[in-house]
Coordinates of C-alpha atoms and ligand atoms in Angstrom, one line a residue:
M1 CA -0.1 -0.1 0.1
K2 CA 1.5 3.2 -1.2
S3 CA -0.5 6.5 -1.3
S4 CA 2.8 8.2 -1.3
E5 CA 4.5 7.6 -4.3
G6 CA 6.4 10.7 -6.0
K7 CA 5.1 12.7 -3.1
K8 CA 7.2 14.9 -0.7
F9 CA 6.5 14.9 3.2
K10 CA 8.2 16.8 6.0
I11 CA 7.5 13.9 8.7
L12 CA 8.2 10.4 8.4
R13 CA 6.3 8.4 11.5
L14 CA 7.2 4.6 12.0
I15 CA 4.6 2.3 13.4
L16 CA 6.1 -0.9 14.4
G17 CA 4.0 -4.4 14.2
D18 CA 3.2 -4.1 18.1
Q19 CA 2.1 -0.5 17.9
L20 CA -1.2 -1.1 16.3
N21 CA -2.9 1.2 18.8
Y22 CA -6.0 2.6 16.7
Q23 CA -6.8 5.1 19.4
H24 CA -3.2 6.9 19.6
S25 CA -3.2 10.6 19.3
W26 CA -1.2 10.6 16.4
F27 CA -4.1 9.2 14.5
Q28 CA -6.9 11.7 15.5
N29 CA -6.1 14.3 12.6
V30 CA -5.0 14.0 9.1
D31 CA -1.7 16.0 8.4
N32 CA -0.6 15.9 4.6
D33 CA 2.7 16.7 5.8
V34 CA 3.1 13.3 7.6
L35 CA 3.9 10.0 5.9
Y36 CA 3.3 6.9 7.9
T37 CA 5.2 3.6 7.3
L38 CA 4.8 0.0 8.4
M39 CA 7.4 -2.3 7.4
E40 CA 7.2 -6.7 6.9
I41 CA 11.0 -7.0 7.2
R42 CA 13.1 -10.1 7.6
Q43 CA 15.0 -8.6 10.4
E44 CA 11.8 -8.9 12.4
T45 CA 10.5 -12.4 11.0
D46 CA 14.0 -13.9 11.6
Y47 CA 15.3 -12.7 14.9
V48 CA 13.8 -16.0 16.7
R49 CA 12.1 -18.7 14.5
H50 CA 8.3 -18.1 15.0
H51 CA 5.1 -19.9 15.0
I52 CA 3.6 -19.5 11.4
Q53 CA 0.2 -18.5 13.0
K54 CA 2.1 -15.5 14.7
I55 CA 3.8 -14.2 11.4
I56 CA 0.5 -14.4 9.7
A57 CA -1.3 -12.7 12.6
F58 CA 1.2 -9.8 12.7
F59 CA 1.1 -9.4 8.9
A60 CA -2.4 -9.5 8.5
S61 CA -3.0 -7.0 11.5
M62 CA -0.5 -4.7 10.2
Y63 CA -2.1 -4.7 6.7
N64 CA -5.7 -3.9 8.4
F65 CA -4.3 -1.1 10.2
A66 CA -2.7 0.3 7.2
S67 CA -5.8 -0.1 5.2
W68 CA -7.6 1.7 8.1
L69 CA -5.0 4.8 8.0
Y70 CA -5.7 4.9 4.3
K71 CA -9.3 5.1 4.2
N72 CA -9.1 7.6 7.3
G73 CA -7.2 10.0 4.7
H74 CA -3.8 9.1 6.2
Q75 CA -0.5 8.9 4.0
V76 CA 0.9 5.5 4.3
H77 CA 3.5 3.6 3.0
H78 CA 3.3 0.0 3.8
I79 CA 6.3 -2.0 2.7
M80 CA 5.7 -5.8 1.9
I81 CA 7.5 -8.6 2.7
N82 CA 8.4 -9.1 -1.0
D83 CA 8.5 -5.5 -2.2
P84 CA 11.5 -5.0 -4.7
E85 CA 12.2 -1.8 -2.8
N86 CA 12.1 -3.9 0.6
R87 CA 15.7 -3.6 2.2
Q88 CA 14.6 -6.1 5.0
S89 CA 16.3 -4.1 7.7
L90 CA 14.6 -1.1 9.8
D91 CA 17.3 1.2 9.3
A92 CA 17.7 0.6 5.5
N93 CA 14.2 1.0 4.7
L94 CA 14.1 3.9 7.0
N95 CA 17.1 5.8 5.2
F96 CA 15.5 4.9 1.8
L97 CA 12.3 6.6 2.6
I98 CA 13.7 9.6 4.1
S99 CA 15.8 10.0 0.8
K100 CA 12.9 9.2 -1.6
H101 CA 10.4 11.7 0.1
G102 CA 12.6 14.4 1.3
I103 CA 11.9 13.9 4.9
E104 CA 12.9 16.9 7.4
K105 CA 11.9 15.0 10.5
F106 CA 11.8 11.3 11.8
E107 CA 9.1 10.4 14.5
Y108 CA 8.7 7.1 16.3
I109 CA 6.8 5.5 19.1
L110 CA 8.6 4.3 22.1
P111 CA 9.2 0.6 21.5
D112 CA 8.4 -2.0 24.4
E113 CA 11.4 -4.1 23.3
Y114 CA 15.1 -3.4 24.3
R115 CA 16.4 -4.5 21.2
M116 CA 14.3 -2.3 19.3
N117 CA 14.8 0.6 21.8
Q118 CA 18.4 0.4 21.5
Q119 CA 18.2 0.2 17.5
L120 CA 16.0 3.1 16.9
A121 CA 18.2 5.2 19.6
D122 CA 21.4 4.3 17.6
Y123 CA 19.6 4.9 14.3
C124 CA 18.6 8.5 15.2
K125 CA 22.2 9.2 16.3
T126 CA 22.8 8.6 12.4
L127 CA 20.5 10.9 11.1
C128 CA 21.1 14.6 10.4
I129 CA 17.5 15.7 10.6
S130 CA 15.3 15.9 13.9
T131 CA 13.9 13.3 15.4
Q132 CA 11.2 12.6 18.3
V133 CA 9.9 9.7 20.2
F134 CA 6.2 9.6 21.3
D135 CA 4.6 7.3 24.1
S136 CA 2.8 4.3 23.0
E137 CA -0.3 5.9 24.9
H138 CA -1.0 2.1 25.8
F139 CA 0.2 1.1 29.4
M140 CA -1.2 2.4 32.8
T141 CA 2.5 2.8 33.8
T142 CA 5.5 4.2 32.6
R143 CA 8.7 2.2 32.2
S144 CA 10.2 3.2 35.3
E145 CA 7.2 3.4 37.4
L146 CA 7.7 0.1 38.9
V147 CA 11.4 0.9 40.5
E148 CA 10.1 4.3 41.4
M149 CA 7.4 2.8 43.6
F150 CA 9.8 0.3 45.3
G151 CA 12.7 2.8 45.7
D152 CA 15.3 1.1 47.8
R153 CA 13.4 -2.1 48.8
K154 CA 15.2 -5.1 47.7
Q155 CA 12.1 -7.3 47.0
F156 CA 9.7 -6.4 44.2
L157 CA 6.8 -8.3 45.2
M158 CA 3.8 -8.0 42.4
E159 CA 1.2 -8.2 45.4
S160 CA 2.5 -4.7 46.7
F161 CA 2.5 -3.5 43.0
Y162 CA -0.9 -4.6 42.5
R163 CA -2.4 -2.9 45.5
Y164 CA -0.5 0.2 44.7
M165 CA -2.1 0.1 41.2
R166 CA -5.7 -0.6 42.7
K167 CA -5.1 2.6 44.9
K168 CA -3.7 4.9 42.3
H169 CA -6.2 4.2 39.4
H170 CA -9.3 3.7 42.0
I171 CA -10.3 0.1 40.8
L172 CA -12.4 -2.1 42.7
M173 CA -11.7 0.2 45.7
E174 CA -14.2 1.5 48.6
G175 CA -12.7 4.7 49.2
A176 CA -9.3 5.7 48.7
E177 CA -7.7 2.8 50.7
L178 CA -10.4 -0.1 51.2
P179 CA -10.4 -2.9 48.5
A180 CA -13.7 -3.7 47.3
G181 CA -15.1 -6.6 49.5
G182 CA -12.4 -6.1 52.0
K183 CA -9.8 -8.2 50.5
W184 CA -7.3 -7.5 48.0
N185 CA -7.1 -11.3 46.9
F186 CA -9.5 -13.7 46.1
D187 CA -7.2 -16.7 45.1
A188 CA -8.4 -18.7 48.0
E189 CA -11.9 -19.1 46.4
N190 CA -10.4 -19.3 42.7
R191 CA -8.3 -22.1 41.3
S192 CA -10.5 -25.0 41.6
T193 CA -10.3 -28.2 40.1
F194 CA -12.3 -28.5 37.0
N195 CA -16.5 -29.4 37.6
K196 CA -17.0 -32.0 34.5
D197 CA -20.6 -30.7 34.5
L198 CA -20.1 -27.4 33.5
P199 CA -20.5 -26.4 29.9
I200 CA -17.6 -24.4 28.4
P201 CA -18.6 -21.9 25.8
E202 CA -16.3 -22.4 22.5
P203 CA -13.7 -19.7 22.1
L204 CA -14.8 -16.9 19.7
V205 CA -12.6 -17.5 16.6
F206 CA -12.7 -15.9 13.2
H207 CA -12.5 -17.5 9.5
H208 CA -10.1 -15.3 7.6
D209 CA -8.6 -16.7 4.4
Y210 CA -4.9 -15.6 4.7
S211 CA -3.8 -18.2 2.3
Q212 CA -2.2 -15.0 0.2
I213 CA -0.3 -13.8 3.2
L214 CA 1.0 -17.3 4.0
E215 CA 2.1 -17.6 0.2
E216 CA 4.2 -14.4 0.4
I217 CA 5.8 -15.6 3.6
N218 CA 6.9 -18.7 2.0
K219 CA 7.8 -17.1 -1.2
A220 CA 10.2 -14.7 1.1
G221 CA 11.9 -18.0 2.4
V222 CA 10.9 -17.1 6.3
D223 CA 11.8 -20.0 8.3
H224 CA 8.8 -21.0 10.7
F225 CA 7.2 -23.8 12.5
G226 CA 3.8 -25.0 13.8
V227 CA 0.9 -25.4 11.6
A228 CA -1.6 -22.9 10.2
N229 CA -4.9 -23.2 8.5
A230 CA -4.6 -20.3 6.5
V231 CA -8.0 -20.4 4.7
D232 CA -9.6 -20.5 8.1
F233 CA -7.6 -18.2 10.6
P234 CA -8.8 -17.9 14.0
W235 CA -7.1 -14.8 15.5
P236 CA -8.4 -11.4 15.7
T237 CA -6.7 -9.2 13.5
S238 CA -8.7 -6.0 13.4
R239 CA -9.8 -3.7 16.2
K240 CA -13.3 -4.5 15.4
E241 CA -12.5 -8.3 16.1
A242 CA -10.2 -7.3 19.0
L243 CA -13.3 -5.5 20.5
A244 CA -15.6 -8.6 19.9
V245 CA -12.8 -11.2 21.7
M246 CA -13.1 -8.7 24.7
N247 CA -16.9 -8.5 24.7
Y248 CA -17.4 -12.3 24.3
F249 CA -14.8 -12.7 27.2
N250 CA -17.1 -10.3 29.2
R251 CA -20.3 -11.9 28.6
K252 CA -19.7 -15.4 28.3
L253 CA -16.5 -16.6 30.1
L254 CA -15.8 -14.0 32.8
P255 CA -18.3 -15.6 35.5
W256 CA -15.9 -18.8 35.8
F257 CA -12.7 -17.2 34.6
G258 CA -10.9 -17.0 38.4
K259 CA -12.5 -20.3 39.6
F260 CA -11.2 -22.6 36.9
Q261 CA -8.0 -20.4 35.9
D262 CA -5.6 -23.1 36.8
A263 CA -7.6 -26.1 35.5
M264 CA -6.1 -28.0 32.4
L265 CA -8.3 -30.0 30.2
T266 CA -7.5 -32.3 27.1
T267 CA -10.8 -31.2 25.2
S268 CA -10.8 -27.4 25.9
P269 CA -7.3 -25.7 25.2
S270 CA -8.7 -22.3 26.8
L271 CA -11.3 -23.0 29.3
F272 CA -12.5 -19.8 30.4
H273 CA -9.6 -17.8 29.5
S274 CA -10.1 -14.6 27.1
R275 CA -7.5 -15.5 24.5
I276 CA -7.0 -11.5 24.4
S277 CA -3.2 -11.5 25.0
F278 CA -2.4 -10.9 20.9
A279 CA -4.8 -8.1 20.4
L280 CA -3.7 -6.4 23.7
N281 CA 0.0 -7.0 23.0
I282 CA -0.3 -5.3 19.8
K283 CA -2.3 -2.3 21.2
M284 CA -5.4 -3.2 19.3
L285 CA -7.0 -3.1 22.8
S286 CA -5.9 -0.8 25.8
P287 CA -5.8 -2.4 29.2
T288 CA -7.8 0.5 30.4
E289 CA -10.9 -0.3 28.0
V290 CA -10.2 -4.2 28.8
I291 CA -10.7 -3.7 32.5
E292 CA -13.4 -0.9 32.5
S293 CA -15.4 -3.1 30.2
A294 CA -15.2 -6.2 32.5
I295 CA -16.0 -4.4 35.6
T296 CA -18.8 -3.0 33.9
T297 CA -20.4 -6.3 32.7
W298 CA -19.5 -7.5 36.6
Q299 CA -21.4 -4.4 38.0
E300 CA -24.5 -5.2 35.5
Q301 CA -24.7 -8.8 36.5
P302 CA -23.6 -9.2 40.2
D303 CA -25.6 -12.4 40.4
L304 CA -23.8 -13.7 37.6
I305 CA -20.3 -12.8 38.3
S306 CA -18.8 -12.9 41.8
L307 CA -16.2 -10.3 43.1
S308 CA -13.8 -13.1 43.2
Q309 CA -14.0 -13.7 39.2
I310 CA -13.5 -9.9 38.3
E311 CA -10.8 -9.2 40.8
G312 CA -9.0 -12.3 39.5
Y313 CA -9.1 -10.8 36.1
V314 CA -8.2 -7.2 37.0
R315 CA -5.3 -8.9 38.6
Q316 CA -3.9 -10.2 35.4
I317 CA -3.9 -7.0 33.6
I318 CA -3.2 -4.3 36.0
G319 CA -1.1 -6.7 38.1
W320 CA 0.8 -9.2 36.4
R321 CA 1.0 -7.5 32.8
E322 CA 2.2 -4.2 34.2
Y323 CA 4.5 -5.3 36.9
M324 CA 6.1 -8.0 34.1
R325 CA 6.9 -4.8 32.2
G326 CA 8.3 -2.7 35.0
I327 CA 10.6 -5.9 35.7
Y328 CA 11.8 -6.0 32.1
W329 CA 12.8 -2.4 32.1
A330 CA 14.2 -2.5 35.5
F331 CA 16.5 -5.3 34.8
M332 CA 17.4 -5.3 31.0
P333 CA 19.7 -6.0 29.6
D334 CA 21.3 -8.3 32.4
Y335 CA 18.0 -10.2 32.8
K336 CA 18.4 -11.9 29.8
S337 CA 21.6 -13.8 30.6
L338 CA 20.4 -14.6 34.2
N339 CA 21.1 -18.4 35.1
Y340 CA 20.7 -18.8 38.7
F341 CA 20.9 -22.5 38.6
S342 CA 23.6 -22.6 35.9
S343 CA 21.4 -25.0 33.8
F344 CA 22.9 -26.3 30.7
N345 CA 20.9 -29.0 29.3
K346 CA 19.5 -28.5 25.5
I347 CA 15.6 -28.5 25.2
P348 CA 14.5 -31.9 24.1
D349 CA 13.5 -32.3 20.6
W350 CA 10.0 -33.2 21.0
F351 CA 9.2 -29.5 22.4
W352 CA 9.3 -28.9 18.7
T353 CA 7.0 -31.8 17.6
G354 CA 5.0 -32.8 20.7
K355 CA 6.1 -36.2 20.3
T356 CA 6.6 -37.5 23.7
K357 CA 4.9 -40.1 25.9
M358 CA 4.3 -37.8 28.8
N359 CA 0.6 -37.5 28.2
C360 CA 0.4 -34.0 29.7
L361 CA 3.5 -32.5 27.6
H362 CA 2.2 -34.1 24.3
H363 CA -1.0 -32.4 24.8
S364 CA -0.1 -29.0 25.6
I365 CA 2.7 -28.8 23.2
T366 CA 0.8 -30.4 20.5
Q367 CA -1.7 -27.7 21.3
S368 CA 0.7 -25.2 21.2
L369 CA 2.0 -26.3 17.8
E370 CA -1.6 -26.3 16.4
T371 CA -2.9 -23.2 17.7
A372 CA 0.0 -20.9 18.8
Y373 CA -1.8 -20.7 22.3
A374 CA -1.6 -22.2 25.7
H375 CA -2.8 -21.0 28.8
H376 CA -0.9 -19.8 31.9
I377 CA -0.9 -22.9 33.9
Q378 CA 0.1 -25.0 30.8
R379 CA 2.9 -22.6 30.3
L380 CA 3.9 -22.5 34.1
M381 CA 3.2 -25.9 35.2
L382 CA 3.6 -28.3 32.4
T383 CA 6.5 -27.1 29.9
G384 CA 8.0 -24.3 32.3
N385 CA 7.9 -26.9 35.3
F386 CA 9.6 -30.0 32.9
A387 CA 12.3 -27.3 31.7
L388 CA 13.3 -26.4 35.0
L389 CA 13.1 -29.6 36.6
S390 CA 15.3 -31.1 33.8
G391 CA 18.0 -28.5 33.9
I392 CA 17.2 -26.7 30.4
H393 CA 19.4 -23.6 29.7
P394 CA 17.1 -20.6 30.0
D395 CA 18.3 -19.1 26.7
E396 CA 16.9 -22.5 25.0
V397 CA 13.7 -22.2 27.1
D398 CA 13.3 -18.3 26.1
K399 CA 14.0 -19.4 22.4
W400 CA 11.0 -21.8 22.4
Y401 CA 8.5 -19.7 24.1
L402 CA 9.6 -16.3 22.2
G403 CA 8.8 -18.4 19.0
I404 CA 6.1 -20.5 19.7
Y405 CA 3.2 -18.0 21.3
I406 CA 1.1 -15.7 19.2
D407 CA 1.3 -13.3 22.1
A408 CA 5.0 -13.6 22.8
L409 CA 6.8 -10.0 23.0
E410 CA 10.1 -10.0 24.7
W411 CA 9.0 -7.5 27.2
V412 CA 6.4 -10.0 28.6
Q413 CA 7.7 -13.1 27.4
L414 CA 11.1 -12.9 29.2
P415 CA 10.2 -12.1 32.7
N416 CA 7.5 -14.9 32.8
T417 CA 9.9 -17.4 31.4
R418 CA 13.4 -16.7 32.8
G419 CA 11.7 -15.1 36.1
M420 CA 8.6 -16.5 36.8
S421 CA 8.9 -20.0 35.3
Q422 CA 12.5 -20.7 35.3
F423 CA 13.7 -18.7 38.7
A424 CA 16.6 -18.0 36.7
D425 CA 16.6 -14.6 38.2
G426 CA 16.9 -16.0 41.8
G427 CA 13.6 -14.8 43.1
V428 CA 12.9 -11.4 41.6
V429 CA 9.7 -12.4 40.5
G430 CA 8.9 -15.3 42.1
S431 CA 9.6 -15.9 45.7
K432 CA 10.0 -19.6 45.2
P433 CA 10.3 -22.0 42.0
Y434 CA 7.2 -23.2 40.3
V435 CA 7.6 -26.6 40.3
S436 CA 5.6 -29.9 41.0
T437 CA 5.5 -33.6 40.8
A438 CA 2.5 -35.5 39.0
N439 CA 0.1 -34.9 42.2
Y440 CA -0.2 -31.4 41.2
I441 CA -0.8 -31.8 37.4
N442 CA -3.3 -34.7 38.4
K443 CA -5.0 -32.8 40.6
M444 CA -5.7 -29.8 38.2
S445 CA -6.1 -31.9 34.8
D446 CA -7.3 -34.9 33.0
Y447 CA -4.2 -35.8 31.5
C448 CA -2.6 -38.5 34.2
S449 CA -5.3 -41.0 33.7
K450 CA -4.5 -41.7 30.1
C451 CA -0.5 -41.3 30.3
R452 CA 2.0 -44.4 29.7
Y453 CA 3.7 -43.0 32.9
K454 CA 2.0 -43.9 36.5
R455 CA 1.7 -40.7 38.3
S456 CA 2.3 -42.3 41.8
E457 CA 5.4 -43.9 41.2
R458 CA 8.5 -42.2 41.8
T459 CA 11.4 -44.6 40.5
G460 CA 11.3 -47.3 38.1
P461 CA 10.8 -47.5 34.5
D462 CA 7.1 -46.4 34.7
A463 CA 7.3 -43.8 37.1
C464 CA 6.1 -40.4 36.1
P465 CA 9.4 -38.4 35.1
F466 CA 7.9 -35.2 36.9
N467 CA 8.3 -37.3 40.2
S468 CA 12.0 -37.9 40.5
L469 CA 13.2 -35.1 38.7
Y470 CA 11.1 -32.7 41.3
W471 CA 13.2 -34.3 44.4
D472 CA 16.5 -34.3 42.3
F473 CA 15.8 -30.5 41.5
Y474 CA 15.9 -29.6 45.3
I475 CA 18.7 -31.9 46.2
R476 CA 20.9 -30.8 43.8
N477 CA 20.1 -26.9 44.5
E478 CA 20.0 -27.1 48.4
A479 CA 22.8 -24.7 48.6
L480 CA 20.7 -22.3 47.0
L481 CA 17.3 -23.0 48.0
S482 CA 17.2 -24.4 51.5
R483 CA 17.1 -21.2 53.3
N484 CA 14.1 -19.7 51.7
P485 CA 11.2 -20.1 54.2
R486 CA 8.7 -20.6 51.5
I487 CA 10.2 -23.9 50.9
G488 CA 11.2 -25.1 54.3
M489 CA 8.4 -27.8 54.1
V490 CA 10.5 -29.4 51.1
Y491 CA 13.6 -29.6 53.0
N492 CA 12.1 -31.0 56.0
Q493 CA 10.8 -33.8 54.1
L494 CA 14.0 -34.4 52.4
K495 CA 15.9 -34.6 55.9
K496 CA 13.4 -37.3 56.7
M497 CA 14.6 -39.3 53.5
G498 CA 17.2 -42.0 54.0
D499 CA 20.4 -41.6 51.8
T500 CA 19.6 -44.7 49.7
E501 CA 16.1 -43.5 48.8
K502 CA 17.4 -39.9 47.8
S503 CA 20.2 -41.9 45.7
V504 CA 17.6 -43.9 44.1
L505 CA 15.5 -40.8 43.2
Q506 CA 18.6 -39.1 42.1
N507 CA 20.0 -42.0 39.6
R508 CA 16.3 -42.1 38.2
A509 CA 16.5 -38.3 37.6
D510 CA 20.0 -38.7 36.1
Y511 CA 19.1 -41.2 33.7
L512 CA 16.0 -39.2 32.4
K513 CA 18.2 -35.9 32.1
N514 CA 20.5 -38.0 29.9
H515 CA 17.5 -39.4 27.8
L516 CA 15.2 -36.4 27.6
N517 CA 14.8 -37.3 23.7
D518 CA 13.4 -40.6 24.6
L519 CA 10.8 -39.5 27.1
Ligands
FAD1 P1 -6.0 -14.9 30.3 O1 -5.6 -15.9 31.3 O2 -7.2 -14.7 30.0 O3 -5.6 -13.7 31.2 C1 -6.0 -12.0 30.9 C2 -4.8 -11.5 30.4 O4 -4.1 -11.3 31.6 C3 -3.8 -12.1 29.4 O5 -4.3 -12.1 28.1 C4 -2.7 -11.2 29.7 O6 -2.6 -9.8 28.8 C5 -2.8 -10.7 31.1 N1 -1.8 -11.8 31.9 C6 -2.1 -12.9 32.5 N2 -1.0 -13.7 33.2 C7 0.0 -12.7 33.0 C8 1.2 -12.8 33.2 N3 1.9 -13.7 33.9 N4 2.2 -11.9 32.5 C9 1.7 -11.0 31.9 N5 0.3 -10.7 31.4 C10 -0.3 -11.8 32.0 N6 1.9 -13.7 28.0 C11 2.2 -12.8 27.1 O7 1.3 -11.9 26.7 N7 3.2 -13.1 26.3 C12 4.2 -14.0 26.4 O8 5.0 -14.3 25.6 C13 3.8 -14.9 27.5 N8 4.8 -15.7 28.1 C14 4.6 -16.6 29.0 C15 5.4 -17.3 29.2 C16 5.5 -18.4 30.4 C17 6.6 -19.4 30.9 C18 4.5 -18.1 31.3 C19 4.4 -18.9 32.7 C20 3.5 -17.1 31.1 C21 3.5 -16.4 29.9 N9 2.5 -15.3 29.8 C22 2.7 -14.6 28.7 C23 1.3 -14.9 30.6 C24 0.1 -15.7 30.1 O9 0.4 -17.0 30.1 C25 -0.6 -15.3 28.9 O10 -0.5 -14.0 29.1 C26 -1.8 -15.8 28.8 O11 -1.6 -17.2 28.8 C27 -2.5 -15.4 27.5 O12 -3.7 -16.0 27.3 P2 -5.3 -15.5 27.7 O13 -5.2 -14.0 26.9 O14 -6.4 -16.2 27.3 O15 -5.2 -15.0 29.1
SF4_2 FE1 2.3 -35.8 32.9 FE2 3.3 -37.6 34.8 FE3 0.6 -37.3 34.6 FE4 1.9 -38.6 32.6 S1 1.8 -39.2 34.8 S2 0.2 -36.9 32.2 S3 4.0 -37.4 32.7 S4 2.1 -35.9 35.0

């Protein structure tokens, strides 16, 4: 899409693929001196190997955004992946546009990724025209607000940040200090095991034919993995569809969201989860409108939606999401190389195929390859849990999570993976590692009854691998973990175990770690 051919402009404005904020002040008025540009470039398709649905969803959403700008009278130059003029890197394309259109000023929106932030800051230093950076007008906090809020304190607890956000934005509050219902946290009422008699509404999906986009991606030779039904593409790729997903969640799924947010079911990949993360992360929706609309729905139907459900949802958006962004900006670039447990193993090959005999991992990985989606507990307590227990290097784990999920952008993926899931930051995000034996997985899911491994056995060839790996993890990391008051119970149990039992468990775990590809 080139509404700009042969014309001169004063200002070039860059819109990155995750900056599709239809409500941004840039777009409120048409200025004929301004040229907007969006770019499909190999630099972005290739910095990690992505799931094919992720690439299609980004390209389609960018195309729809460029079309919307164009229809609203803005001047747009959308560089497509196979455009002969495409230099395939951000800097080279910007140089080309600046010289072609006689640009006098370059403007961009503050990127959320450290990598892109550095690149654009460095790029601007090479220019002899003026430059200006604008806020994304998306988040409810600034990049540095978390650090400012915690001051000199050593611990950055999400719960403290969440309460600060509730008070600051006056969300679910009774007066200035008191939380609605007298409690900040209703977790105890949430996170139940699944009630099999409860019908689960089908997720809201779309039916786009994006075969043309897939063809262009393949023609360009972009490497990718996973599967996509490009003639029946399900993800929201416009503002209208993003709003539809948000409203569908509020009406149909919110009543049970919190209660079953930790449940895992073979027959329902997303249960009562919103599937809103892609639309939110590329900014087609704002966090403020997401929580305001959910709160309005709750207020209209207090008999159907309890306070614990709405509180559970608000916590994810204004708590975890904003908190993770704050952690990212507080600790980058060092965060990206933290490896508290000095883990060094390679990720098993079946993370890329789903072909493992461990039923829980077979299901959640196959689902991820087929849909580019897994809900939080699948990411944390199945794949993440296994990777941590089996000592996979966090770089390998990051690469997998950043590539496979449709919502994966480094500012949110990295603190979730390296921090919350792998405890590679030594306890900045989580106060203890999220690991479990088969007990927890069996309690929260229907995977174990059809598994080749036996969930109640700890050793022997049929024993569930999670069991010995769990104990081995705590034994080998005793020096790093035993003083943590939140895991005192585990070490008390270990003290009661005889040396023979411990060494049998460790031998089994060593065998598993040496044969990860065969599990
Ligand atoms: P819901 O369960 O319906 O939750 C609603 C929204 O709350 C989500 O869309 C998301 O925006 C927000 N949210 C919930 N939990 C978190 C969290 N821990 N951090 C940030 N936001 C949260 N989320 C991403 O958006 N991108 C990622 O790359 C990503 N990687 C993850 C990796 C690991 C190892 C783990 C454990 C979690 C990761 N998450 C990531 C967080 C969470 O799993 C996803 O946001 C969620 O599964 C998206 O599905 P949903 O929209 O149905 O979420
Ligand atoms: Fe997963 Fe173990 Fe249960 Fe099998 S028995 S599904 S490997 S937790």
